[in-house]
Short mmCIF file of C-alpha atoms in Angstrom, two decimals:
data_model
loop_
_atom_site.label_atom_id
_atom_site.label_comp_id
_atom_site.label_asym_id
_atom_site.label_seq_id
_atom_site.Cartn_x
_atom_site.Cartn_y
_atom_site.Cartn_z
CA UNK A 294 0.00 0.00 0.00
CA UNK A 295 1.37 3.36 -1.00
CA UNK A 296 -0.79 5.44 1.25
CA UNK A 297 0.48 6.29 4.68
CA UNK A 298 -2.24 7.08 7.14
CA UNK A 299 -1.13 10.07 9.12
CA UNK A 300 -2.89 12.61 11.25
CA UNK A 301 -2.22 16.28 10.59
CA UNK A 302 -0.60 16.50 14.01
CA UNK A 303 1.91 13.83 13.00
CA UNK A 304 3.51 15.88 10.25
CA UNK A 305 7.19 16.30 11.15
CA UNK A 306 8.40 19.87 11.23
CA UNK A 307 10.83 19.02 8.42
CA UNK A 308 7.90 18.63 6.07
CA UNK A 309 6.24 21.91 6.87
CA UNK A 310 6.66 24.36 4.03
CA UNK A 311 8.50 27.44 5.26
CA UNK A 312 6.22 30.47 5.28
CA UNK A 313 8.50 32.35 2.91
CA UNK A 314 8.28 29.61 0.27
CA UNK A 315 4.54 29.28 0.76
CA UNK A 316 3.89 32.97 0.31
CA UNK A 317 6.25 33.34 -2.61
CA UNK A 318 4.30 30.62 -4.43
CA UNK A 319 1.09 32.52 -3.75
CA UNK A 320 2.71 35.69 -5.04
CA UNK A 321 3.70 33.82 -8.18
CA UNK A 322 0.13 32.60 -8.73
CA UNK A 323 -1.16 36.12 -8.09
CA UNK A 324 1.37 37.59 -10.45
CA UNK A 325 0.20 35.33 -13.24
CA UNK A 326 -3.37 36.15 -12.31
CA UNK A 327 -2.82 39.86 -12.27
CA UNK A 328 -1.82 39.84 -15.90
CA UNK A 329 -4.40 37.32 -16.98
CA UNK A 330 -7.51 38.63 -15.37
CA UNK A 331 -7.20 41.97 -17.03
CA UNK A 332 -10.33 43.45 -18.46
CA UNK A 333 -13.00 40.84 -17.67
CA UNK A 334 -12.34 40.62 -13.98
CA UNK A 335 -11.94 44.36 -13.90
CA UNK A 336 -15.62 44.60 -14.77
CA UNK A 337 -16.74 41.59 -12.73
CA UNK A 338 -14.96 42.54 -9.56
CA UNK A 339 -15.66 46.25 -9.62
CA UNK A 340 -16.61 47.75 -6.30
CA UNK A 341 -20.34 48.40 -6.27
CA UNK A 342 -22.49 45.54 -7.52
CA UNK A 343 -25.48 47.88 -7.51
CA UNK A 344 -23.83 49.85 -10.28
CA UNK A 345 -24.13 46.90 -12.64
CA UNK A 346 -27.82 47.43 -13.38
CA UNK A 347 -27.03 48.26 -16.98
CA UNK A 348 -25.74 44.73 -17.70
CA UNK A 349 -28.65 43.03 -16.06
CA UNK A 350 -31.36 41.30 -18.02
CA UNK A 351 -34.88 40.94 -16.53
CA UNK A 352 -34.84 37.35 -17.84
CA UNK A 353 -32.28 36.51 -15.15
CA UNK A 354 -34.98 36.87 -12.52
CA UNK A 355 -36.84 33.92 -14.13
CA UNK A 356 -40.17 35.15 -12.81
CA UNK A 357 -43.48 34.77 -14.66
CA UNK A 358 -44.50 38.20 -13.34
CA UNK A 359 -43.42 40.79 -10.82
CA UNK A 360 -46.42 42.21 -8.92
CA UNK A 361 -46.53 46.02 -9.15
CA UNK A 362 -46.99 46.43 -5.40
CA UNK A 363 -43.77 44.43 -4.80
CA UNK A 364 -41.78 46.51 -7.27
CA UNK A 365 -43.02 49.64 -5.54
CA UNK A 366 -42.27 48.28 -2.07
CA UNK A 367 -38.72 47.37 -3.07
CA UNK A 368 -38.17 50.80 -4.61
CA UNK A 369 -39.12 52.40 -1.25
CA UNK A 370 -36.54 50.42 0.71
CA UNK A 371 -34.07 51.93 3.18
CA UNK A 372 -30.40 51.91 2.17
CA UNK A 373 -27.96 49.74 4.10
CA UNK A 374 -26.20 51.44 7.03
CA UNK A 375 -22.67 52.61 6.15
CA UNK A 376 -21.02 49.96 8.36
CA UNK A 377 -21.62 47.33 11.02
CA UNK A 378 -22.96 43.77 10.84
CA UNK A 379 -25.78 44.74 8.46
CA UNK A 380 -23.29 46.01 5.91
CA UNK A 381 -20.41 43.58 5.40
CA UNK A 382 -17.32 45.46 4.27
CA UNK A 383 -16.29 42.58 1.97
CA UNK A 384 -16.38 43.07 -1.76
CA UNK A 385 -19.80 42.10 -3.12
CA UNK A 386 -20.19 39.09 -5.38
CA UNK A 387 -21.20 40.20 -8.90
CA UNK A 388 -24.93 39.88 -9.61
CA UNK A 389 -24.35 37.46 -12.49
CA UNK A 390 -22.42 35.06 -10.27
CA UNK A 391 -24.86 35.22 -7.37
CA UNK A 392 -27.75 34.41 -9.73
CA UNK A 393 -26.15 31.66 -11.85
CA UNK A 394 -24.21 29.67 -9.23
CA UNK A 395 -26.86 28.32 -6.88
CA UNK A 396 -27.66 25.36 -4.70
CA UNK A 397 -31.43 24.98 -5.00
CA UNK A 398 -31.83 21.24 -5.35
CA UNK A 399 -35.53 21.47 -6.16
CA UNK A 400 -34.41 22.64 -9.62
CA UNK A 401 -31.49 20.19 -9.95
CA UNK A 402 -28.17 19.42 -8.30
CA UNK A 403 -25.79 21.27 -10.66
CA UNK A 404 -24.92 24.86 -9.78
CA UNK A 405 -26.34 26.11 -13.09
CA UNK A 406 -29.55 24.03 -12.94
CA UNK A 407 -31.54 26.58 -10.90
CA UNK A 408 -30.87 29.52 -13.21
CA UNK A 409 -31.34 27.47 -16.39
CA UNK A 410 -34.40 25.48 -15.30
CA UNK A 411 -36.29 28.17 -13.40
CA UNK A 412 -38.25 29.75 -16.21
CA UNK A 413 -41.37 31.79 -15.48
CA UNK A 414 -41.51 30.77 -11.85
CA UNK A 415 -44.95 31.77 -10.52
CA UNK A 416 -44.86 34.01 -7.42
CA UNK A 417 -48.23 35.71 -7.89
CA UNK A 418 -50.43 34.67 -6.12
CA UNK A 419 -48.27 33.45 -3.21
CA UNK A 420 -49.34 32.81 0.34
CA UNK A 421 -47.65 31.71 3.52
CA UNK A 422 -49.41 29.58 6.10
CA UNK A 423 -48.72 30.46 9.73
CA UNK A 424 -49.38 27.55 12.07
CA UNK A 425 -48.67 26.02 15.46
CA UNK A 426 -48.11 27.63 18.85
CA UNK A 427 -49.33 31.19 18.24
CA UNK A 428 -52.46 33.31 18.65
CA UNK A 429 -52.83 34.36 15.02
CA UNK A 430 -52.46 31.33 12.79
CA UNK A 431 -53.85 31.43 9.26
CA UNK A 432 -53.07 31.75 5.61
CA UNK A 433 -51.59 35.14 4.67
CA UNK A 434 -50.98 36.50 1.18
CA UNK A 435 -47.45 37.66 0.43
CA UNK A 436 -48.73 41.24 0.36
CA UNK A 437 -50.22 40.85 3.85
CA UNK A 438 -46.98 39.30 5.08
CA UNK A 439 -44.92 42.26 3.86
CA UNK A 440 -47.37 45.13 4.39
CA UNK A 441 -46.33 46.51 7.82
CA UNK A 442 -42.59 46.11 7.21
CA UNK A 443 -40.16 48.59 5.74
CA UNK A 444 -37.70 46.80 3.50
CA UNK A 445 -33.99 47.55 3.74
CA UNK A 446 -30.72 46.63 2.04
CA UNK A 447 -28.41 44.39 4.05
CA UNK A 448 -25.06 43.10 2.86
CA UNK A 449 -24.32 39.69 4.35
CA UNK A 450 -21.64 37.08 3.83
CA UNK A 451 -23.09 33.73 2.72
CA UNK A 452 -21.01 30.65 3.56
CA UNK A 453 -22.06 27.40 1.90
CA UNK A 454 -21.41 24.10 3.70
CA UNK A 455 -19.51 23.09 0.52
CA UNK A 456 -16.72 25.56 1.45
CA UNK A 457 -17.46 28.39 -0.97
CA UNK A 458 -18.83 31.79 -0.06
CA UNK A 459 -20.35 34.94 -1.52
CA UNK A 460 -21.24 38.43 -0.31
CA UNK A 461 -24.78 39.44 -1.22
CA UNK A 462 -26.82 42.62 -0.83
CA UNK A 463 -30.25 41.32 0.19
CA UNK A 464 -33.51 43.28 0.37
CA UNK A 465 -35.70 42.37 3.33
CA UNK A 466 -36.40 42.82 7.03
CA UNK A 467 -35.80 41.12 10.38
CA UNK A 468 -37.51 37.75 10.78
CA UNK A 469 -38.27 38.56 14.44
CA UNK A 470 -40.45 41.53 13.43
CA UNK A 471 -42.55 39.19 11.29
CA UNK A 472 -42.84 36.43 13.90
CA UNK A 473 -43.95 38.82 16.68
CA UNK A 474 -47.03 39.78 14.66
CA UNK A 475 -48.46 36.26 14.99
CA UNK A 476 -48.09 36.36 18.81
CA UNK A 477 -46.25 33.12 19.50
CA UNK A 478 -47.34 31.63 22.86
CA UNK A 479 -45.26 30.22 25.72
CA UNK A 480 -44.96 26.81 24.06
CA UNK A 481 -43.25 28.23 20.99
CA UNK A 482 -39.61 27.17 21.45
CA UNK A 483 -38.74 26.60 17.79
CA UNK A 484 -39.81 27.83 14.36
CA UNK A 485 -40.14 25.45 11.43
CA UNK A 486 -40.09 26.54 7.77
CA UNK A 487 -41.24 24.70 4.65
CA UNK A 488 -40.46 25.24 0.96
CA UNK A 489 -43.06 25.02 -1.80
CA UNK A 490 -43.84 21.48 -2.99
CA UNK A 491 -44.58 21.64 -6.73
CA UNK A 492 -42.95 19.03 -9.01
CA UNK A 493 -44.25 20.93 -12.07
CA UNK A 494 -41.99 23.86 -11.24
CA UNK A 495 -39.35 21.90 -9.28
CA UNK A 496 -38.26 18.97 -11.51
CA UNK A 497 -35.96 17.39 -8.90
CA UNK A 498 -38.95 16.84 -6.60
CA UNK A 499 -39.98 14.03 -8.95
CA UNK A 500 -36.48 12.60 -9.57
CA UNK A 501 -36.33 8.87 -8.88
CA UNK A 502 -32.75 8.99 -7.61
CA UNK A 503 -33.05 11.97 -5.27
CA UNK A 504 -32.65 10.90 -1.67
CA UNK A 505 -34.08 14.09 -0.19
CA UNK A 506 -37.57 13.80 1.25
CA UNK A 507 -39.45 16.74 -0.19
CA UNK A 508 -40.62 19.30 0.72
CA UNK A 509 -37.46 20.94 2.05
CA UNK A 510 -37.74 21.77 5.75
CA UNK A 511 -35.65 23.95 8.05
CA UNK A 512 -35.86 25.19 11.60
CA UNK A 513 -34.45 27.68 14.10
CA UNK A 514 -34.55 27.94 17.86
CA UNK A 515 -36.86 30.78 18.88
CA UNK A 516 -34.02 32.98 20.21
CA UNK A 517 -32.08 32.46 16.97
CA UNK A 518 -35.15 33.40 14.95
CA UNK A 519 -35.67 36.57 17.03
CA UNK A 520 -32.05 37.70 16.57
CA UNK A 521 -31.98 40.92 14.55
CA UNK A 522 -29.50 39.47 12.03
CA UNK A 523 -31.95 36.69 11.02
CA UNK A 524 -33.71 38.04 7.97
CA UNK A 525 -36.60 37.43 5.62
CA UNK A 526 -35.41 38.44 2.15
CA UNK A 527 -37.62 39.29 -0.83
CA UNK A 528 -34.95 40.63 -3.15
CA UNK A 529 -31.27 41.13 -3.87
CA UNK A 530 -29.14 43.80 -5.54
CA UNK A 531 -32.07 46.22 -5.25
CA UNK A 532 -34.39 44.05 -7.34
CA UNK A 533 -36.98 41.31 -6.69
CA UNK A 534 -35.71 37.87 -5.65
CA UNK A 535 -34.85 35.75 -8.71
CA UNK A 536 -36.54 32.34 -8.81
CA UNK A 537 -33.19 30.56 -8.53
CA UNK A 538 -32.33 32.46 -5.33
CA UNK A 539 -35.57 31.53 -3.55
CA UNK A 540 -38.38 33.77 -4.81
CA UNK A 541 -40.53 35.27 -3.57
CA UNK A 542 -39.53 35.06 0.09
CA UNK A 543 -36.66 33.26 1.80
CA UNK A 544 -34.76 33.10 5.04
CA UNK A 545 -31.21 34.46 5.41
CA UNK A 546 -29.27 33.47 8.54
CA UNK A 547 -25.76 34.76 7.85
CA UNK A 548 -23.93 33.03 10.73
CA UNK A 549 -25.09 29.57 9.63
CA UNK A 550 -24.26 27.43 6.60
CA UNK A 551 -26.32 28.34 3.56
CA UNK A 552 -28.60 25.31 3.70
CA UNK A 553 -30.28 26.78 6.81
CA UNK A 554 -31.44 29.76 4.74
CA UNK A 555 -34.49 28.03 3.28
CA UNK A 556 -35.96 29.31 0.01
CA UNK A 557 -39.46 29.88 -1.44
CA UNK A 558 -41.21 29.59 1.92
CA UNK A 559 -44.90 28.56 2.04
CA UNK A 560 -45.29 27.63 5.69
CA UNK A 561 -44.02 28.81 9.07
CA UNK A 562 -44.93 26.80 12.14
CA UNK A 563 -44.24 27.59 15.82
CA UNK A 564 -43.34 24.41 17.66
CA UNK A 565 -42.59 23.25 21.19
CA UNK A 566 -40.16 20.57 19.92
CA UNK A 567 -37.07 20.84 17.76
CA UNK A 568 -38.17 20.49 14.13
CA UNK A 569 -36.34 18.25 11.71
CA UNK A 570 -34.31 19.83 8.93
CA UNK A 571 -33.90 18.22 5.53
CA UNK A 572 -30.11 17.76 5.41
CA UNK A 573 -29.89 16.50 8.97
CA UNK A 574 -32.73 14.12 8.21
CA UNK A 575 -30.80 12.82 5.17
CA UNK A 576 -27.33 12.50 6.73
CA UNK A 577 -27.19 13.26 10.47
CA UNK A 578 -23.45 12.53 10.69
CA UNK A 579 -22.72 15.31 8.17
CA UNK A 580 -25.34 17.99 8.83
CA UNK A 581 -26.71 19.14 12.16
CA UNK A 582 -29.62 21.27 13.33
CA UNK A 583 -27.52 24.27 14.36
CA UNK A 584 -25.14 24.30 11.37
CA UNK A 585 -23.30 27.35 12.68
CA UNK A 586 -20.31 28.21 10.51
CA UNK A 587 -17.39 26.70 12.40
CA UNK A 588 -13.87 26.34 10.97
CA UNK A 589 -12.94 23.98 13.82
CA UNK A 590 -15.50 21.31 12.95
CA UNK A 591 -14.95 19.71 9.54
CA UNK A 592 -17.62 18.21 7.39
CA UNK A 593 -16.67 14.51 7.21
CA UNK A 594 -16.02 14.80 3.46
CA UNK A 595 -14.23 18.14 3.33
CA UNK A 596 -12.47 20.70 5.50
CA UNK A 597 -14.32 23.77 6.78
CA UNK A 598 -11.16 25.65 7.81
CA UNK A 599 -11.04 27.70 4.62
CA UNK A 600 -13.47 28.79 1.94
CA UNK A 601 -13.27 29.81 -1.71
CA UNK A 602 -14.67 33.33 -1.92
CA UNK A 603 -16.39 33.55 -5.30
CA UNK A 604 -15.63 34.51 -7.93
CA UNK A 605 -12.33 32.66 -7.94
CA UNK A 606 -10.16 32.44 -10.99
CA UNK A 607 -7.77 29.86 -12.34
CA UNK A 608 -5.01 32.40 -12.17
CA UNK A 609 -5.90 33.87 -8.79
CA UNK A 610 -7.23 31.33 -6.29
CA UNK A 611 -9.28 33.13 -3.69
CA UNK A 612 -9.07 30.85 -0.67
CA UNK A 613 -9.62 32.63 2.64
CA UNK A 614 -9.83 31.52 6.25
CA UNK A 615 -13.31 30.74 7.50
CA UNK A 616 -14.28 32.69 10.62
CA UNK A 617 -16.34 31.31 13.53
CA UNK A 618 -20.01 32.13 12.99
CA UNK A 619 -19.00 33.43 9.55
CA UNK A 620 -17.54 36.57 11.17
CA UNK A 621 -20.72 37.33 13.18
CA UNK A 622 -19.37 35.90 16.47
CA UNK A 623 -19.64 39.24 18.33
CA UNK A 624 -23.34 39.39 17.53
CA UNK A 625 -24.45 35.77 18.00
CA UNK A 626 -21.92 33.90 20.14
CA UNK A 627 -23.93 34.53 23.31
CA UNK A 628 -26.84 32.51 21.89
CA UNK A 629 -24.73 29.39 22.31
CA UNK A 630 -23.09 30.07 25.67
CA UNK A 631 -22.30 26.83 27.46
CA UNK A 632 -23.08 24.64 24.44
CA UNK A 633 -20.58 22.16 23.05
CA UNK A 634 -20.42 23.28 19.43
CA UNK A 635 -18.52 20.14 18.40
CA UNK A 636 -21.48 18.03 19.42
CA UNK A 637 -24.11 20.55 18.35
CA UNK A 638 -22.74 21.09 14.83
CA UNK B 59 -11.10 2.28 -43.47
CA UNK B 60 -9.62 0.27 -40.60
CA UNK B 61 -6.31 1.94 -41.31
CA UNK B 62 -7.80 5.30 -40.33
CA UNK B 63 -9.63 4.03 -37.25
CA UNK B 64 -6.75 4.48 -34.84
CA UNK B 65 -5.81 8.07 -35.81
CA UNK B 66 -9.52 8.95 -35.87
CA UNK B 67 -10.12 7.61 -32.35
CA UNK B 68 -6.94 9.36 -31.21
CA UNK B 69 -8.28 12.74 -32.36
CA UNK B 70 -11.81 12.16 -31.03
CA UNK B 71 -10.62 11.20 -27.55
CA UNK B 72 -8.28 14.16 -27.42
CA UNK B 73 -11.28 16.40 -28.23
CA UNK B 74 -12.52 17.09 -24.68
CA UNK B 75 -9.01 18.04 -23.49
CA UNK B 76 -8.55 20.36 -26.48
CA UNK B 77 -11.96 21.96 -25.90
CA UNK B 78 -11.22 22.69 -22.24
CA UNK B 79 -7.74 23.91 -23.12
CA UNK B 80 -9.47 26.35 -25.47
CA UNK B 81 -11.88 27.41 -22.67
CA UNK B 82 -8.91 28.03 -20.35
CA UNK B 83 -7.17 30.01 -23.06
CA UNK B 84 -10.34 32.09 -23.49
CA UNK B 85 -10.40 32.68 -19.72
CA UNK B 86 -6.76 33.76 -19.96
CA UNK B 87 -7.89 36.30 -22.58
CA UNK B 88 -10.56 37.53 -20.15
CA UNK B 89 -13.68 35.65 -21.32
CA UNK B 90 -14.77 33.69 -18.24
CA UNK B 91 -18.31 32.88 -19.43
CA UNK B 92 -17.76 29.11 -19.71
CA UNK B 93 -15.81 28.62 -16.51
CA UNK B 94 -18.34 30.30 -14.21
CA UNK B 95 -17.55 31.91 -10.86
CA UNK B 96 -15.56 28.95 -9.52
CA UNK B 97 -13.23 27.73 -12.33
CA UNK B 98 -11.07 25.37 -10.22
CA UNK B 99 -14.19 23.51 -9.06
CA UNK B 100 -15.61 23.49 -12.58
CA UNK B 101 -12.43 21.99 -14.05
CA UNK B 102 -12.30 19.44 -11.25
CA UNK B 103 -15.83 18.30 -12.12
CA UNK B 104 -15.40 18.15 -15.91
CA UNK B 105 -12.00 16.45 -15.75
CA UNK B 106 -13.51 13.88 -13.37
CA UNK B 107 -16.43 13.28 -15.71
CA UNK B 108 -14.17 12.73 -18.72
CA UNK B 109 -11.84 10.56 -16.66
CA UNK B 110 -14.59 8.15 -15.70
CA UNK B 111 -16.01 8.11 -19.24
CA UNK B 112 -12.60 7.23 -20.71
CA UNK B 113 -12.14 4.56 -18.06
CA UNK B 114 -15.53 3.02 -18.95
CA UNK B 115 -14.59 3.16 -22.62
CA UNK B 116 -11.30 1.38 -22.03
CA UNK B 117 -13.16 -1.35 -20.12
CA UNK B 118 -15.60 -1.67 -23.03
CA UNK B 119 -13.03 -2.28 -25.79
CA UNK B 120 -12.63 -6.03 -25.22
CA UNK B 121 -16.37 -6.80 -24.83
CA UNK B 122 -17.03 -4.78 -27.98
CA UNK B 123 -14.31 -6.66 -29.83
CA UNK B 124 -16.14 -9.93 -29.07
CA UNK B 125 -19.70 -8.70 -29.46
CA UNK B 126 -18.99 -6.99 -32.78
CA UNK B 127 -16.61 -9.74 -33.86
CA UNK B 128 -14.14 -6.97 -34.65
CA UNK B 129 -10.58 -8.12 -33.89
CA UNK B 130 -9.14 -4.82 -35.14
CA UNK B 131 -10.54 -3.14 -32.00
CA UNK B 132 -7.72 -4.82 -30.05
CA UNK B 133 -5.33 -2.33 -31.56
CA UNK B 134 -7.18 0.47 -29.78
CA UNK B 135 -6.86 -1.03 -26.32
CA UNK B 136 -3.59 0.54 -25.28
CA UNK B 137 -4.46 3.95 -26.67
CA UNK B 138 -7.87 4.12 -24.97
CA UNK B 139 -6.35 2.91 -21.71
CA UNK B 140 -3.62 5.56 -21.88
CA UNK B 141 -6.32 8.19 -22.50
CA UNK B 142 -8.10 7.03 -19.33
CA UNK B 143 -4.82 7.48 -17.45
CA UNK B 144 -4.32 10.89 -19.10
CA UNK B 145 -7.75 12.22 -18.05
CA UNK B 146 -7.52 10.77 -14.52
CA UNK B 147 -4.10 12.45 -14.24
CA UNK B 148 -5.57 15.79 -15.36
CA UNK B 149 -8.28 15.38 -12.70
CA UNK B 150 -5.62 14.74 -10.04
CA UNK B 151 -3.50 17.63 -11.32
CA UNK B 152 -6.42 20.08 -11.13
CA UNK B 153 -7.04 18.95 -7.55
CA UNK B 154 -3.46 19.41 -6.42
CA UNK B 155 -2.64 22.53 -8.45
CA UNK B 156 -5.86 24.54 -8.46
CA UNK B 157 -7.87 23.39 -5.44
CA UNK B 158 -5.04 22.67 -2.98
CA UNK B 159 -2.72 25.27 -4.55
CA UNK B 160 0.23 22.83 -4.31
CA UNK B 161 -0.13 22.61 -0.54
CA UNK B 162 1.26 19.10 -0.06
CA UNK B 163 0.57 18.92 3.66
CA UNK B 164 -3.09 19.56 2.79
CA UNK B 165 -2.83 16.78 0.20
CA UNK B 166 -1.51 14.33 2.81
CA UNK B 167 -4.37 15.30 5.07
CA UNK B 168 -7.01 14.94 2.35
CA UNK B 169 -5.62 11.54 1.33
CA UNK B 170 -5.68 10.17 4.85
CA UNK B 171 -8.87 11.76 6.16
CA UNK B 172 -11.25 11.60 3.20
CA UNK B 173 -11.90 8.04 2.05
CA UNK B 174 -13.31 9.03 -1.36
CA UNK B 175 -10.09 10.88 -2.13
CA UNK B 176 -8.09 7.84 -0.99
CA UNK B 177 -10.11 5.65 -3.37
CA UNK B 178 -9.59 8.08 -6.25
CA UNK B 179 -5.86 8.15 -5.56
CA UNK B 180 -5.73 4.35 -5.49
CA UNK B 181 -7.45 4.21 -8.88
CA UNK B 182 -4.93 6.72 -10.27
CA UNK B 183 -2.04 4.67 -8.81
CA UNK B 184 -3.29 1.51 -10.51
CA UNK B 185 -3.68 3.31 -13.83
CA UNK B 186 -0.18 4.76 -13.41
CA UNK B 187 1.27 1.25 -12.97
CA UNK B 188 -0.63 0.04 -16.03
CA UNK B 189 0.50 3.03 -18.09
CA UNK B 190 4.19 2.56 -17.28
CA UNK B 191 3.96 -1.15 -18.17
CA UNK B 192 1.93 -0.59 -21.32
CA UNK B 193 4.75 -0.67 -23.90
CA UNK B 194 5.65 -3.82 -25.83
CA UNK B 195 8.91 -4.54 -24.07
CA UNK B 196 7.28 -4.43 -20.63
CA UNK B 197 4.69 -6.82 -21.94
CA UNK B 198 7.45 -9.27 -22.94
CA UNK B 199 9.34 -8.85 -19.65
CA UNK B 200 6.29 -9.47 -17.54
CA UNK B 201 5.09 -12.41 -19.60
CA UNK B 202 1.98 -14.00 -18.16
CA UNK B 203 2.07 -11.62 -15.18
CA UNK B 204 1.36 -8.76 -17.55
CA UNK B 205 -2.19 -9.93 -18.25
CA UNK B 206 -2.90 -10.45 -14.57
CA UNK B 207 -1.53 -7.00 -13.72
CA UNK B 208 -3.57 -5.34 -16.43
CA UNK B 209 -6.81 -6.88 -15.17
CA UNK B 210 -6.28 -4.25 -12.45
CA UNK B 211 -8.11 -1.88 -14.76
CA UNK B 212 -11.35 -3.44 -13.48
CA UNK B 213 -10.32 -2.64 -9.91
CA UNK B 214 -9.64 0.95 -11.02
CA UNK B 215 -13.09 1.08 -12.63
CA UNK B 216 -14.82 -0.11 -9.47
CA UNK B 217 -12.78 2.31 -7.29
CA UNK B 218 -13.66 5.18 -9.60
CA UNK B 219 -17.37 4.47 -9.34
CA UNK B 220 -17.14 4.18 -5.54
CA UNK B 221 -15.26 7.49 -5.51
CA UNK B 222 -18.11 9.05 -7.50
CA UNK B 223 -20.92 7.57 -5.36
CA UNK B 224 -19.19 8.80 -2.21
CA UNK B 225 -19.24 12.43 -3.38
CA UNK B 226 -22.95 12.55 -4.17
CA UNK B 227 -24.87 14.82 -1.82
CA UNK B 228 -28.39 13.81 -2.74
CA UNK B 229 -29.07 12.54 -6.30
CA UNK B 230 -27.50 9.21 -7.23
CA UNK B 231 -28.82 9.04 -10.82
CA UNK B 232 -25.54 9.65 -12.66
CA UNK B 233 -23.42 7.62 -10.24
CA UNK B 234 -25.79 4.65 -10.59
CA UNK B 235 -25.51 4.85 -14.38
CA UNK B 236 -21.72 4.42 -14.18
CA UNK B 237 -22.14 1.67 -11.59
CA UNK B 238 -24.48 -0.17 -13.99
CA UNK B 239 -21.97 0.17 -16.85
CA UNK B 240 -19.07 -1.22 -14.79
CA UNK B 241 -21.27 -4.04 -13.46
CA UNK B 242 -22.48 -4.98 -16.96
CA UNK B 243 -18.93 -5.03 -18.37
CA UNK B 244 -17.63 -7.09 -15.45
CA UNK B 245 -20.50 -9.58 -15.67
CA UNK B 246 -19.97 -9.93 -19.41
CA UNK B 247 -16.27 -10.67 -18.94
CA UNK B 248 -17.02 -13.30 -16.27
CA UNK B 249 -19.70 -15.01 -18.37
CA UNK B 250 -17.48 -14.83 -21.44
CA UNK B 251 -14.75 -16.67 -19.62
CA UNK B 252 -16.87 -19.50 -18.27
CA UNK B 253 -19.83 -20.02 -20.58
CA UNK B 254 -19.12 -21.18 -24.16
CA UNK B 255 -22.50 -19.90 -25.46
CA UNK B 256 -21.58 -16.37 -24.43
CA UNK B 257 -18.23 -16.73 -26.14
CA UNK B 258 -19.88 -17.56 -29.44
CA UNK B 259 -22.54 -14.88 -29.26
CA UNK B 260 -21.96 -11.94 -31.61
CA UNK B 261 -24.26 -9.07 -32.48
CA UNK B 262 -23.59 -9.30 -36.23
CA UNK B 263 -22.02 -11.92 -38.42
CA UNK B 264 -19.70 -10.51 -41.06
#
């Protein structure tokens, strides 16, 4: 056998690449990249993603129609604050990348399946059922759901469990403000979310080889859901939410792996017991309920210590260190005080 | 016609590598449309896909030679096998060069901690051994051992499919297709060896 089984801690110091060599190699790769990337990346990586409106085609939204009231509501949104956790200082991912590189398995498992298969996704009419431990259950239209809330821009980092990440300007509002309206009662310890079930629009929901049990489900502990960073998003880059990104309304929980941020929500249920979530249900040794971004706990099939911040390039790899809670530790760490995050991954 | 078969197959099987070389050259010129926002990952996926296809093809040459009663297909065996090794090597190279950025301590860690990577590396190692013993003189040196050694290509095929199944996050459709192909080719070879009726069966008579 040619393969020596060795733990990382067993690597003799003689084999460790000296920092100077390591960094000079990176400089070399960058140097090549600097020349190569030239014009294209100059456009793609330019500072303000909002300024790219001119290149954007309405077809990229993949929506059958955009209700006028929604367009108006989005146009009246508040701008993002100049700094702080609601406005990540990181360079934003270009609109074209954020809308063509998606994990939305209902449309298919390839990254380009959602944007290429989501054509004329129907978001009008749309309603969300509110159920479980609260005083105001019922079926609410999307317009009723959004009516009392002022939308705002928020720039969040998004870290996928597959070790890539993006930085996206969402349009939305705090989830907690929505949940309070339905007056959850004392038994409401968790919130459960459910994605639309519709094999006509979601081809993978009728795939014979898919192991996921549809519909997609997610959940949060009540205190997580009430945290001001947890967000309901109805748009991105100042426009309506494209179908492939979870139209018309999705969750965004920036300190957790992307799969927690469930898309195209049709049902919210207050529960006394911890709800199941789809990925944990499928493979509990690989995906947990909490799924907080944690560089110290690897996924069994890949490392979580670093991430590839998209867009990467052949000539300029863009691998960065992953931060605990995706860089939101100051805001959310206290939610998990006293918990063993290795066990509760 | 048969004279041109070998050069023709040579060019066709080189096609995917040339196409992706062209895509990389376009990216170098600034047109990144085909590579998407994560080119290293993209190249890792396509090189892996072509690697497993070439490996399946190299396993299929001998069954096709019998089923089509086409002895001239034998002459393609080595070339198709070397193509499988070539594409698997590209896949490994993309992993080490573009995803791990030549960080060899990370490679050691990946090889020991991630079983699907270990399996993939084992398949590459087998194909490497077959490639370096593929020339005529090695065949003479090794004598009857050569044939036994080169049956290792079936082990590589099975390892490659296991490697693929292990990576799947939720939809096994494509992985099961490759599993079915390897299983069918293996079963055919076993039946061919032991059952005379199978040996005589051909799809067309010349």
